[in-house]
Amino acid sequence: MSGQRAALSSRALDGLTVLDVAGPWGGYCGKLFADMGAEVILIEPPAGAATRHDEPYIHGASGRENSLVFQYQNTNKKSVVLDLNSESGQAALRKLSRKAHLLIESEAPGVMAERGLSYEDLQSDAPQLVMVSMTAFGQKGPYAQWQGNDIVAMAMGGMLYLAGYTDTSPMVAFGEQAVGAVNVFGAVAAMAAVFEAEESGRGQHIDVSAQECVVMGMENAVQFYDLEGTVRQRNAGEQRLAGTGVFPCDDGYVYLMAGGVGGNRFWPDTARWLIDEGVPGATSLTDACWLDTKFLSSKEAKDRFAEIFIPFALKHTKAALQSKGRERRIPIAPINDTSELDTAQRQHRRYFVETASSAGVRLRMPGAPYMLSETPWALHHAAPVLGQHTEEVFLAQGFSKEQIHVLLMSKGDIQ
């Protein structure tokens, strides 16, 4: 979107047209554009996007308008039904691409080419088009044709190996983190390419690998192996250092970081706090051995600190412990469950937003974790009903109602 259009709009991406071809890696990438004001047209097959059948469902009732996953990932989008396996559907997408800035797809490598809808095919008529392809392993290479989903990407990206307890098999993180990562990285790369295309007039093809996105989230595990030959291990449920980790309290758990990074500063502050509170044994925490990282990593140190801190923590709530720690600038935080997320801070920022499903059911969902002062994020409408905007979109493209009817009937009625 040009600077001139931005100046005339209250939405950051107003004037940008995105074609979001429903695929196995979901629709969060397109949502990021739609929620910032781009016109995002969700291209669905006659049976609807696969995510329309992802659980959980609204009130537990299955149905293509009841998936909470779909309802969240597709806010502010328009829905168009096209059978991309038919000649008429393929021709229609080619026509749509001529006025689009970005096309997002996540089919297996080669599927779009078989339809005559590869980046090279579309670029001949739409040189400005940027195309983002999100797959498990990328478009080329020895793994390109392998099937993959979230847990496969997490496993082969190394993240799964690090998740879980020392005495159990690896455990996958909740919430399909690989799916989220490939969509976010795809959106960032797409935004950069769209801006470049406005300058050069030429689009480009962006190839995003979910496996590689997972590797990007491995913190320093890759560097440990590269530099030292050390393979980091799972350590959930165990403290790496005394005074640093999860501790029980009166109404749940808190995370305390007294040792380790910044330990020379935080440890004396923590010791003084517990001494001032009259905690039995706290004076021993001022001994010089507690500033030795090697000692902090020992079982003796972990057990001794737990014997001193846990009885004190069990007498206080998460909020009270955090408040006391903040007064002394000690890193301590409550571990919140989902019932505790809507705090005064999020209410102040109006983070959670409300909309209604197509059936009129009230839905409450996360908004955006960022606030733009001049072109703010906004939820304008809920996820669309299947095919809700087919006629509107194609009439705007110059199709007659008869031609639209042919498109809808080319592979069965959407109803």
Short mmCIF file of C-alpha atoms in Angstrom, two decimals:
data_model
loop_
_atom_site.label_atom_id
_atom_site.label_comp_id
_atom_site.label_asym_id
_atom_site.label_seq_id
_atom_site.Cartn_x
_atom_site.Cartn_y
_atom_site.Cartn_z
CA MET A 1 0.00 0.00 0.00
CA SER A 2 1.44 3.38 -0.96
CA GLY A 3 2.11 6.15 1.54
CA GLN A 4 -0.58 8.28 -0.13
CA ARG A 5 -3.25 5.61 0.43
CA ALA A 6 -2.08 5.18 4.02
CA ALA A 7 -2.50 8.88 4.67
CA LEU A 8 -6.11 8.70 3.50
CA SER A 9 -6.99 5.64 5.56
CA SER A 10 -7.56 4.89 9.22
CA ARG A 11 -6.52 1.29 8.61
CA ALA A 12 -2.86 0.45 8.09
CA LEU A 13 -3.34 -1.96 5.15
CA ASP A 14 -6.39 -0.42 3.52
CA GLY A 15 -6.09 -0.77 -0.27
CA LEU A 16 -4.22 -4.08 -0.07
CA THR A 17 -5.93 -7.11 -1.62
CA VAL A 18 -4.99 -10.57 -0.38
CA LEU A 19 -6.14 -13.93 -1.75
CA ASP A 20 -6.06 -16.49 1.04
CA VAL A 21 -6.34 -19.98 -0.45
CA ALA A 22 -7.66 -22.21 2.33
CA GLY A 23 -5.14 -24.96 3.02
CA PRO A 24 -3.85 -27.41 5.62
CA TRP A 25 -1.68 -24.88 7.49
CA GLY A 26 -4.62 -22.69 8.45
CA GLY A 27 -5.53 -19.06 8.02
CA TYR A 28 -3.67 -17.07 10.68
CA CYS A 29 -1.31 -15.44 8.15
CA GLY A 30 -4.27 -14.01 6.26
CA LYS A 31 -5.94 -12.95 9.52
CA LEU A 32 -2.97 -10.74 10.36
CA PHE A 33 -3.52 -8.83 7.11
CA ALA A 34 -7.31 -8.73 7.40
CA ASP A 35 -7.27 -7.40 10.94
CA MET A 36 -5.05 -4.51 9.84
CA GLY A 37 -7.45 -3.44 7.11
CA ALA A 38 -6.48 -5.41 4.00
CA GLU A 39 -9.27 -6.90 1.91
CA VAL A 40 -8.62 -10.60 2.45
CA ILE A 41 -10.63 -12.95 0.25
CA LEU A 42 -10.72 -16.48 1.62
CA ILE A 43 -10.83 -18.92 -1.30
CA GLU A 44 -12.72 -22.01 -0.09
CA PRO A 45 -13.53 -25.27 -1.86
CA PRO A 46 -17.22 -26.20 -2.20
CA ALA A 47 -17.07 -28.21 1.03
CA GLY A 48 -15.45 -25.31 2.88
CA ALA A 49 -12.01 -24.82 4.42
CA ALA A 50 -10.70 -27.82 6.38
CA THR A 51 -10.42 -25.66 9.49
CA ARG A 52 -14.21 -25.29 9.52
CA HIS A 53 -14.19 -28.78 11.02
CA ASP A 54 -11.43 -28.24 13.59
CA GLU A 55 -12.47 -28.71 17.20
CA PRO A 56 -13.46 -27.30 19.62
CA TYR A 57 -16.94 -26.36 18.44
CA ILE A 58 -19.29 -23.68 19.74
CA HIS A 59 -21.31 -25.31 22.53
CA GLY A 60 -19.83 -28.65 21.40
CA ALA A 61 -22.08 -28.78 18.33
CA SER A 62 -20.27 -29.79 15.14
CA GLY A 63 -20.94 -27.87 11.94
CA ARG A 64 -19.00 -25.84 9.41
CA GLU A 65 -19.94 -22.53 11.06
CA ASN A 66 -19.18 -23.75 14.60
CA SER A 67 -15.40 -24.29 14.70
CA LEU A 68 -13.80 -21.91 17.18
CA VAL A 69 -10.50 -22.30 15.32
CA PHE A 70 -12.10 -21.13 12.08
CA GLN A 71 -14.02 -18.36 13.81
CA TYR A 72 -10.81 -16.94 15.27
CA GLN A 73 -8.52 -17.33 12.26
CA ASN A 74 -10.88 -15.76 9.77
CA THR A 75 -12.21 -12.55 11.33
CA ASN A 76 -12.52 -9.63 8.90
CA LYS A 77 -12.22 -11.90 5.84
CA LYS A 78 -14.57 -12.41 2.91
CA SER A 79 -15.44 -15.95 1.80
CA VAL A 80 -15.56 -16.98 -1.85
CA VAL A 81 -16.27 -20.52 -3.03
CA LEU A 82 -14.08 -21.76 -5.89
CA ASP A 83 -13.30 -25.28 -6.99
CA LEU A 84 -9.63 -24.91 -7.89
CA ASN A 85 -9.62 -28.38 -9.39
CA SER A 86 -12.00 -27.20 -12.12
CA GLU A 87 -11.04 -25.15 -15.17
CA SER A 88 -13.60 -22.48 -14.35
CA GLY A 89 -12.32 -22.17 -10.79
CA GLN A 90 -8.73 -21.93 -11.96
CA ALA A 91 -9.63 -19.25 -14.51
CA ALA A 92 -11.48 -17.30 -11.83
CA LEU A 93 -8.48 -17.33 -9.48
CA ARG A 94 -6.20 -16.16 -12.27
CA LYS A 95 -8.55 -13.26 -12.89
CA LEU A 96 -8.66 -12.38 -9.20
CA SER A 97 -4.88 -12.45 -8.99
CA ARG A 98 -4.53 -9.71 -11.60
CA LYS A 99 -5.77 -7.11 -9.11
CA ALA A 100 -4.34 -8.72 -5.97
CA HIS A 101 -1.15 -7.81 -4.15
CA LEU A 102 -0.64 -11.07 -2.26
CA LEU A 103 -1.69 -14.73 -2.51
CA ILE A 104 -1.28 -17.06 0.47
CA GLU A 105 -1.40 -20.83 0.03
CA SER A 106 -0.32 -23.93 1.91
CA GLU A 107 -0.98 -26.81 -0.45
CA ALA A 108 1.62 -29.55 -0.82
CA PRO A 109 4.45 -28.63 -3.23
CA GLY A 110 3.33 -29.12 -6.82
CA VAL A 111 -0.42 -28.98 -6.21
CA MET A 112 -0.81 -25.38 -7.35
CA ALA A 113 1.38 -26.09 -10.40
CA GLU A 114 -0.82 -29.05 -11.36
CA ARG A 115 -3.76 -26.64 -11.37
CA GLY A 116 -1.89 -24.17 -13.55
CA LEU A 117 -1.75 -21.81 -10.59
CA SER A 118 1.94 -21.81 -9.68
CA TYR A 119 3.72 -18.53 -9.03
CA GLU A 120 5.18 -18.64 -12.54
CA ASP A 121 1.74 -19.30 -14.04
CA LEU A 122 0.14 -16.39 -12.21
CA GLN A 123 3.00 -13.94 -12.68
CA SER A 124 2.56 -13.82 -16.43
CA ASP A 125 -0.76 -11.99 -15.97
CA ALA A 126 -0.03 -10.53 -12.55
CA PRO A 127 3.61 -9.43 -12.39
CA GLN A 128 3.01 -7.46 -9.19
CA LEU A 129 1.74 -10.50 -7.25
CA VAL A 130 3.59 -11.79 -4.19
CA MET A 131 2.88 -15.46 -3.42
CA VAL A 132 3.53 -17.06 -0.04
CA SER A 133 3.70 -20.86 0.10
CA MET A 134 3.68 -22.42 3.58
CA THR A 135 4.52 -26.12 3.81
CA ALA A 136 6.04 -28.56 6.28
CA PHE A 137 9.52 -28.68 4.70
CA GLY A 138 9.60 -26.15 1.87
CA GLN A 139 9.05 -26.36 -1.87
CA LYS A 140 12.27 -28.17 -2.80
CA GLY A 141 14.71 -30.63 -1.30
CA PRO A 142 14.69 -34.31 -0.28
CA TYR A 143 11.85 -33.80 2.25
CA ALA A 144 9.71 -31.49 0.14
CA GLN A 145 7.13 -34.16 -0.76
CA TRP A 146 6.88 -35.57 2.74
CA GLN A 147 3.57 -35.02 4.47
CA GLY A 148 3.69 -33.09 7.71
CA ASN A 149 1.57 -31.41 10.33
CA ASP A 150 2.23 -29.49 13.54
CA ILE A 151 3.65 -32.37 15.57
CA VAL A 152 5.84 -33.51 12.66
CA ALA A 153 7.33 -30.01 12.29
CA MET A 154 7.83 -29.77 16.06
CA ALA A 155 9.54 -33.17 16.12
CA MET A 156 11.80 -32.70 13.09
CA GLY A 157 12.53 -29.10 14.02
CA GLY A 158 13.98 -30.23 17.36
CA MET A 159 11.53 -28.44 19.64
CA LEU A 160 9.71 -31.61 20.65
CA TYR A 161 12.93 -33.15 21.99
CA LEU A 162 13.33 -30.29 24.46
CA ALA A 163 9.73 -30.31 25.70
CA GLY A 164 8.69 -32.49 28.59
CA TYR A 165 10.10 -34.03 31.73
CA THR A 166 13.49 -35.68 32.14
CA ASP A 167 11.96 -39.08 32.87
CA THR A 168 9.29 -39.11 30.14
CA SER A 169 9.03 -39.15 26.38
CA PRO A 170 9.01 -35.74 24.64
CA MET A 171 5.78 -33.75 24.90
CA VAL A 172 4.39 -31.36 22.30
CA ALA A 173 3.56 -27.80 23.38
CA PHE A 174 -0.15 -26.94 23.44
CA GLY A 175 -1.72 -24.86 20.70
CA GLU A 176 -0.02 -26.01 17.47
CA GLN A 177 3.02 -23.79 17.85
CA ALA A 178 4.55 -24.84 14.52
CA VAL A 179 1.38 -23.84 12.68
CA GLY A 180 1.45 -20.49 14.42
CA ALA A 181 5.13 -19.97 13.64
CA VAL A 182 4.88 -20.70 9.92
CA ASN A 183 1.96 -18.29 9.62
CA VAL A 184 3.71 -15.49 11.51
CA PHE A 185 7.00 -15.85 9.62
CA GLY A 186 5.03 -16.06 6.38
CA ALA A 187 3.20 -12.83 7.19
CA VAL A 188 6.41 -10.95 8.04
CA ALA A 189 8.13 -12.07 4.83
CA ALA A 190 5.00 -11.31 2.79
CA MET A 191 4.71 -7.78 4.16
CA ALA A 192 8.33 -7.05 3.25
CA ALA A 193 7.85 -8.47 -0.25
CA VAL A 194 4.65 -6.48 -0.83
CA PHE A 195 6.41 -3.23 0.03
CA GLU A 196 9.28 -4.15 -2.28
CA ALA A 197 6.84 -4.97 -5.07
CA GLU A 198 5.32 -1.51 -4.80
CA GLU A 199 8.75 -0.06 -5.50
CA SER A 200 9.87 -2.45 -8.23
CA GLY A 201 6.53 -3.47 -9.74
CA ARG A 202 7.60 -7.11 -9.52
CA GLY A 203 6.33 -9.67 -7.04
CA GLN A 204 8.19 -12.71 -5.78
CA HIS A 205 7.59 -16.20 -4.45
CA ILE A 206 8.13 -16.74 -0.71
CA ASP A 207 8.84 -20.32 0.35
CA VAL A 208 8.25 -20.87 4.09
CA SER A 209 9.20 -24.12 5.85
CA ALA A 210 7.41 -24.92 9.11
CA GLN A 211 10.31 -27.11 10.20
CA GLU A 212 12.75 -24.23 9.79
CA CYS A 213 10.40 -21.87 11.65
CA VAL A 214 10.50 -24.28 14.58
CA VAL A 215 14.31 -24.33 14.52
CA MET A 216 14.21 -20.53 14.81
CA GLY A 217 12.51 -20.95 18.18
CA MET A 218 15.15 -23.22 19.68
CA GLU A 219 16.78 -20.38 21.63
CA ASN A 220 20.47 -21.28 22.06
CA ALA A 221 20.11 -25.05 21.70
CA VAL A 222 21.54 -24.98 18.17
CA GLN A 223 24.48 -22.82 19.24
CA PHE A 224 25.27 -25.11 22.18
CA TYR A 225 25.62 -28.02 19.77
CA ASP A 226 27.45 -26.00 17.12
CA LEU A 227 30.02 -24.51 19.50
CA GLU A 228 30.36 -27.16 22.20
CA GLY A 229 28.88 -30.35 20.79
CA THR A 230 26.39 -30.29 23.68
CA VAL A 231 22.83 -31.55 23.10
CA ARG A 232 20.47 -29.73 25.45
CA GLN A 233 18.12 -32.01 27.34
CA ARG A 234 14.59 -31.75 28.68
CA ASN A 235 14.41 -30.28 32.16
CA ALA A 236 10.72 -29.59 32.78
CA GLY A 237 9.79 -30.18 36.41
CA GLU A 238 13.35 -29.61 37.55
CA GLN A 239 15.13 -26.47 38.62
CA ARG A 240 18.33 -25.74 36.78
CA LEU A 241 19.52 -23.51 39.64
CA ALA A 242 18.50 -23.07 43.26
CA GLY A 243 16.18 -20.11 43.65
CA THR A 244 15.16 -20.14 40.01
CA GLY A 245 12.07 -22.00 38.87
CA VAL A 246 8.48 -22.79 39.76
CA PHE A 247 7.42 -22.84 43.41
CA PRO A 248 4.03 -23.61 44.98
CA CYS A 249 2.17 -20.93 46.93
CA ASP A 250 -1.20 -20.53 48.65
CA ASP A 251 -3.31 -20.34 45.47
CA GLY A 252 -1.13 -21.88 42.78
CA TYR A 253 2.42 -21.31 41.62
CA VAL A 254 4.91 -18.52 41.06
CA TYR A 255 8.05 -18.32 38.98
CA LEU A 256 11.06 -16.89 40.85
CA MET A 257 14.43 -15.99 39.37
CA ALA A 258 16.84 -15.32 42.22
CA GLY A 259 19.90 -17.05 40.74
CA GLY A 260 21.41 -17.45 37.29
CA VAL A 261 21.17 -14.46 34.94
CA GLY A 262 21.61 -11.37 37.12
CA GLY A 263 22.07 -13.61 40.16
CA ASN A 264 24.73 -11.40 41.72
CA ARG A 265 22.08 -8.70 41.98
CA PHE A 266 18.90 -10.69 42.56
CA TRP A 267 20.25 -13.19 45.08
CA PRO A 268 21.22 -10.66 47.77
CA ASP A 269 17.88 -8.89 47.28
CA THR A 270 16.00 -12.17 47.66
CA ALA A 271 17.98 -13.14 50.75
CA ARG A 272 17.34 -9.73 52.36
CA TRP A 273 13.60 -10.02 51.55
CA LEU A 274 13.29 -13.40 53.27
CA ILE A 275 15.38 -12.24 56.25
CA ASP A 276 13.17 -9.17 56.68
CA GLU A 277 10.11 -11.45 56.57
CA GLY A 278 11.61 -13.47 59.42
CA VAL A 279 11.76 -16.68 57.39
CA PRO A 280 13.58 -19.43 59.32
CA GLY A 281 16.99 -20.23 57.84
CA ALA A 282 17.01 -17.18 55.55
CA THR A 283 20.20 -15.77 57.06
CA SER A 284 22.14 -18.73 55.64
CA LEU A 285 21.30 -17.48 52.13
CA THR A 286 23.87 -14.69 52.59
CA ASP A 287 26.75 -17.19 52.63
CA ALA A 288 29.22 -16.72 49.77
CA CYS A 289 28.51 -20.20 48.37
CA TRP A 290 25.12 -18.98 47.07
CA LEU A 291 26.85 -16.73 44.53
CA ASP A 292 28.64 -19.73 42.99
CA THR A 293 26.70 -21.00 39.95
CA LYS A 294 28.20 -24.46 40.32
CA PHE A 295 26.83 -24.70 43.86
CA LEU A 296 23.44 -23.30 42.79
CA SER A 297 23.12 -26.13 40.27
CA SER A 298 23.70 -28.81 42.93
CA LYS A 299 20.92 -30.86 44.50
CA GLU A 300 22.05 -29.72 47.94
CA ALA A 301 21.52 -26.06 47.06
CA LYS A 302 18.14 -26.66 45.42
CA ASP A 303 16.88 -28.67 48.39
CA ARG A 304 18.13 -26.13 50.94
CA PHE A 305 16.53 -23.18 49.16
CA ALA A 306 13.24 -25.07 48.76
CA GLU A 307 13.19 -25.90 52.49
CA ILE A 308 13.52 -22.19 53.28
CA PHE A 309 11.32 -20.60 50.59
CA ILE A 310 8.41 -23.01 50.04
CA PRO A 311 6.93 -22.89 53.60
CA PHE A 312 6.98 -19.08 53.34
CA ALA A 313 5.44 -19.07 49.84
CA LEU A 314 2.65 -21.44 50.87
CA LYS A 315 1.39 -18.79 53.31
CA HIS A 316 0.95 -16.18 50.58
CA THR A 317 -1.02 -15.80 47.37
CA LYS A 318 0.51 -15.30 43.95
CA ALA A 319 -0.52 -11.66 43.96
CA ALA A 320 0.97 -11.04 47.40
CA LEU A 321 4.29 -12.66 46.49
CA GLN A 322 4.51 -10.70 43.25
CA SER A 323 3.74 -7.46 45.08
CA LYS A 324 6.41 -8.11 47.71
CA GLY A 325 8.94 -9.05 45.05
CA ARG A 326 8.20 -5.96 42.96
CA GLU A 327 8.85 -3.71 45.93
CA ARG A 328 12.38 -5.11 46.01
CA ARG A 329 12.82 -5.41 42.23
CA ILE A 330 13.04 -9.20 42.39
CA PRO A 331 11.85 -11.14 39.29
CA ILE A 332 8.84 -13.10 40.53
CA ALA A 333 5.66 -13.67 38.56
CA PRO A 334 2.35 -15.46 39.09
CA ILE A 335 1.70 -18.47 36.86
CA ASN A 336 -1.80 -17.71 35.60
CA ASP A 337 -4.33 -20.15 34.26
CA THR A 338 -6.85 -19.12 31.59
CA SER A 339 -9.35 -17.88 34.18
CA GLU A 340 -6.81 -15.28 35.29
CA LEU A 341 -5.85 -13.78 31.93
CA ASP A 342 -8.37 -10.95 31.81
CA THR A 343 -6.47 -8.76 34.24
CA ALA A 344 -6.87 -5.04 34.88
CA GLN A 345 -3.97 -4.44 32.48
CA ARG A 346 -5.67 -6.26 29.60
CA GLN A 347 -8.98 -4.62 30.40
CA HIS A 348 -7.29 -1.23 30.25
CA ARG A 349 -5.85 -2.08 26.83
CA ARG A 350 -9.16 -3.66 25.71
CA TYR A 351 -7.26 -6.73 24.60
CA PHE A 352 -10.16 -9.18 24.53
CA VAL A 353 -12.80 -8.40 21.92
CA GLU A 354 -16.31 -9.63 21.24
CA THR A 355 -18.14 -10.60 18.10
CA ALA A 356 -20.92 -13.01 17.17
CA SER A 357 -20.89 -16.15 15.07
CA SER A 358 -23.13 -16.45 12.02
CA ALA A 359 -25.68 -18.10 14.31
CA GLY A 360 -25.61 -15.12 16.65
CA VAL A 361 -23.59 -16.81 19.40
CA ARG A 362 -21.48 -14.35 21.39
CA LEU A 363 -17.77 -15.04 20.98
CA ARG A 364 -14.97 -13.54 23.03
CA MET A 365 -11.46 -13.81 21.65
CA PRO A 366 -7.97 -12.29 21.88
CA GLY A 367 -7.46 -9.08 19.96
CA ALA A 368 -4.02 -7.81 18.92
CA PRO A 369 -0.97 -7.61 21.22
CA TYR A 370 0.07 -4.34 19.58
CA MET A 371 -1.51 -0.89 19.39
CA LEU A 372 -0.94 1.47 16.45
CA SER A 373 -1.58 5.08 17.41
CA GLU A 374 -2.79 6.29 14.00
CA THR A 375 -4.05 3.18 12.18
CA PRO A 376 -5.29 0.87 14.94
CA TRP A 377 -6.15 -2.79 14.73
CA ALA A 378 -9.90 -3.36 14.64
CA LEU A 379 -12.37 -6.23 14.56
CA HIS A 380 -14.90 -5.15 11.94
CA HIS A 381 -16.80 -8.39 11.43
CA ALA A 382 -16.80 -12.04 12.41
CA ALA A 383 -15.60 -14.94 10.29
CA PRO A 384 -17.72 -15.33 7.15
CA VAL A 385 -20.31 -17.94 6.33
CA LEU A 386 -19.14 -20.29 3.58
CA GLY A 387 -19.42 -18.47 0.26
CA GLN A 388 -20.94 -15.38 1.86
CA HIS A 389 -19.16 -12.94 -0.47
CA THR A 390 -18.88 -14.97 -3.68
CA GLU A 391 -21.36 -12.90 -5.64
CA GLU A 392 -20.13 -9.58 -4.24
CA VAL A 393 -16.49 -10.28 -5.09
CA PHE A 394 -17.09 -11.60 -8.60
CA LEU A 395 -19.59 -8.94 -9.57
CA ALA A 396 -16.90 -6.41 -8.65
CA GLN A 397 -14.55 -8.31 -10.97
CA GLY A 398 -16.95 -7.97 -13.89
CA PHE A 399 -18.50 -11.46 -13.78
CA SER A 400 -22.14 -11.81 -14.69
CA LYS A 401 -24.55 -13.58 -12.36
CA GLU A 402 -24.76 -16.41 -14.89
CA GLN A 403 -20.97 -16.84 -14.82
CA ILE A 404 -21.00 -16.84 -11.03
CA HIS A 405 -23.67 -19.54 -11.06
CA VAL A 406 -21.44 -21.68 -13.28
CA LEU A 407 -18.57 -21.24 -10.86
CA LEU A 408 -20.68 -22.33 -7.91
CA MET A 409 -22.09 -25.33 -9.73
CA SER A 410 -18.85 -26.51 -11.34
CA LYS A 411 -18.31 -29.05 -8.58
CA GLY A 412 -21.55 -29.20 -6.67
CA ASP A 413 -23.69 -26.57 -5.03
CA ILE A 414 -22.14 -24.95 -1.93
CA GLN A 415 -25.46 -25.34 -0.18
#
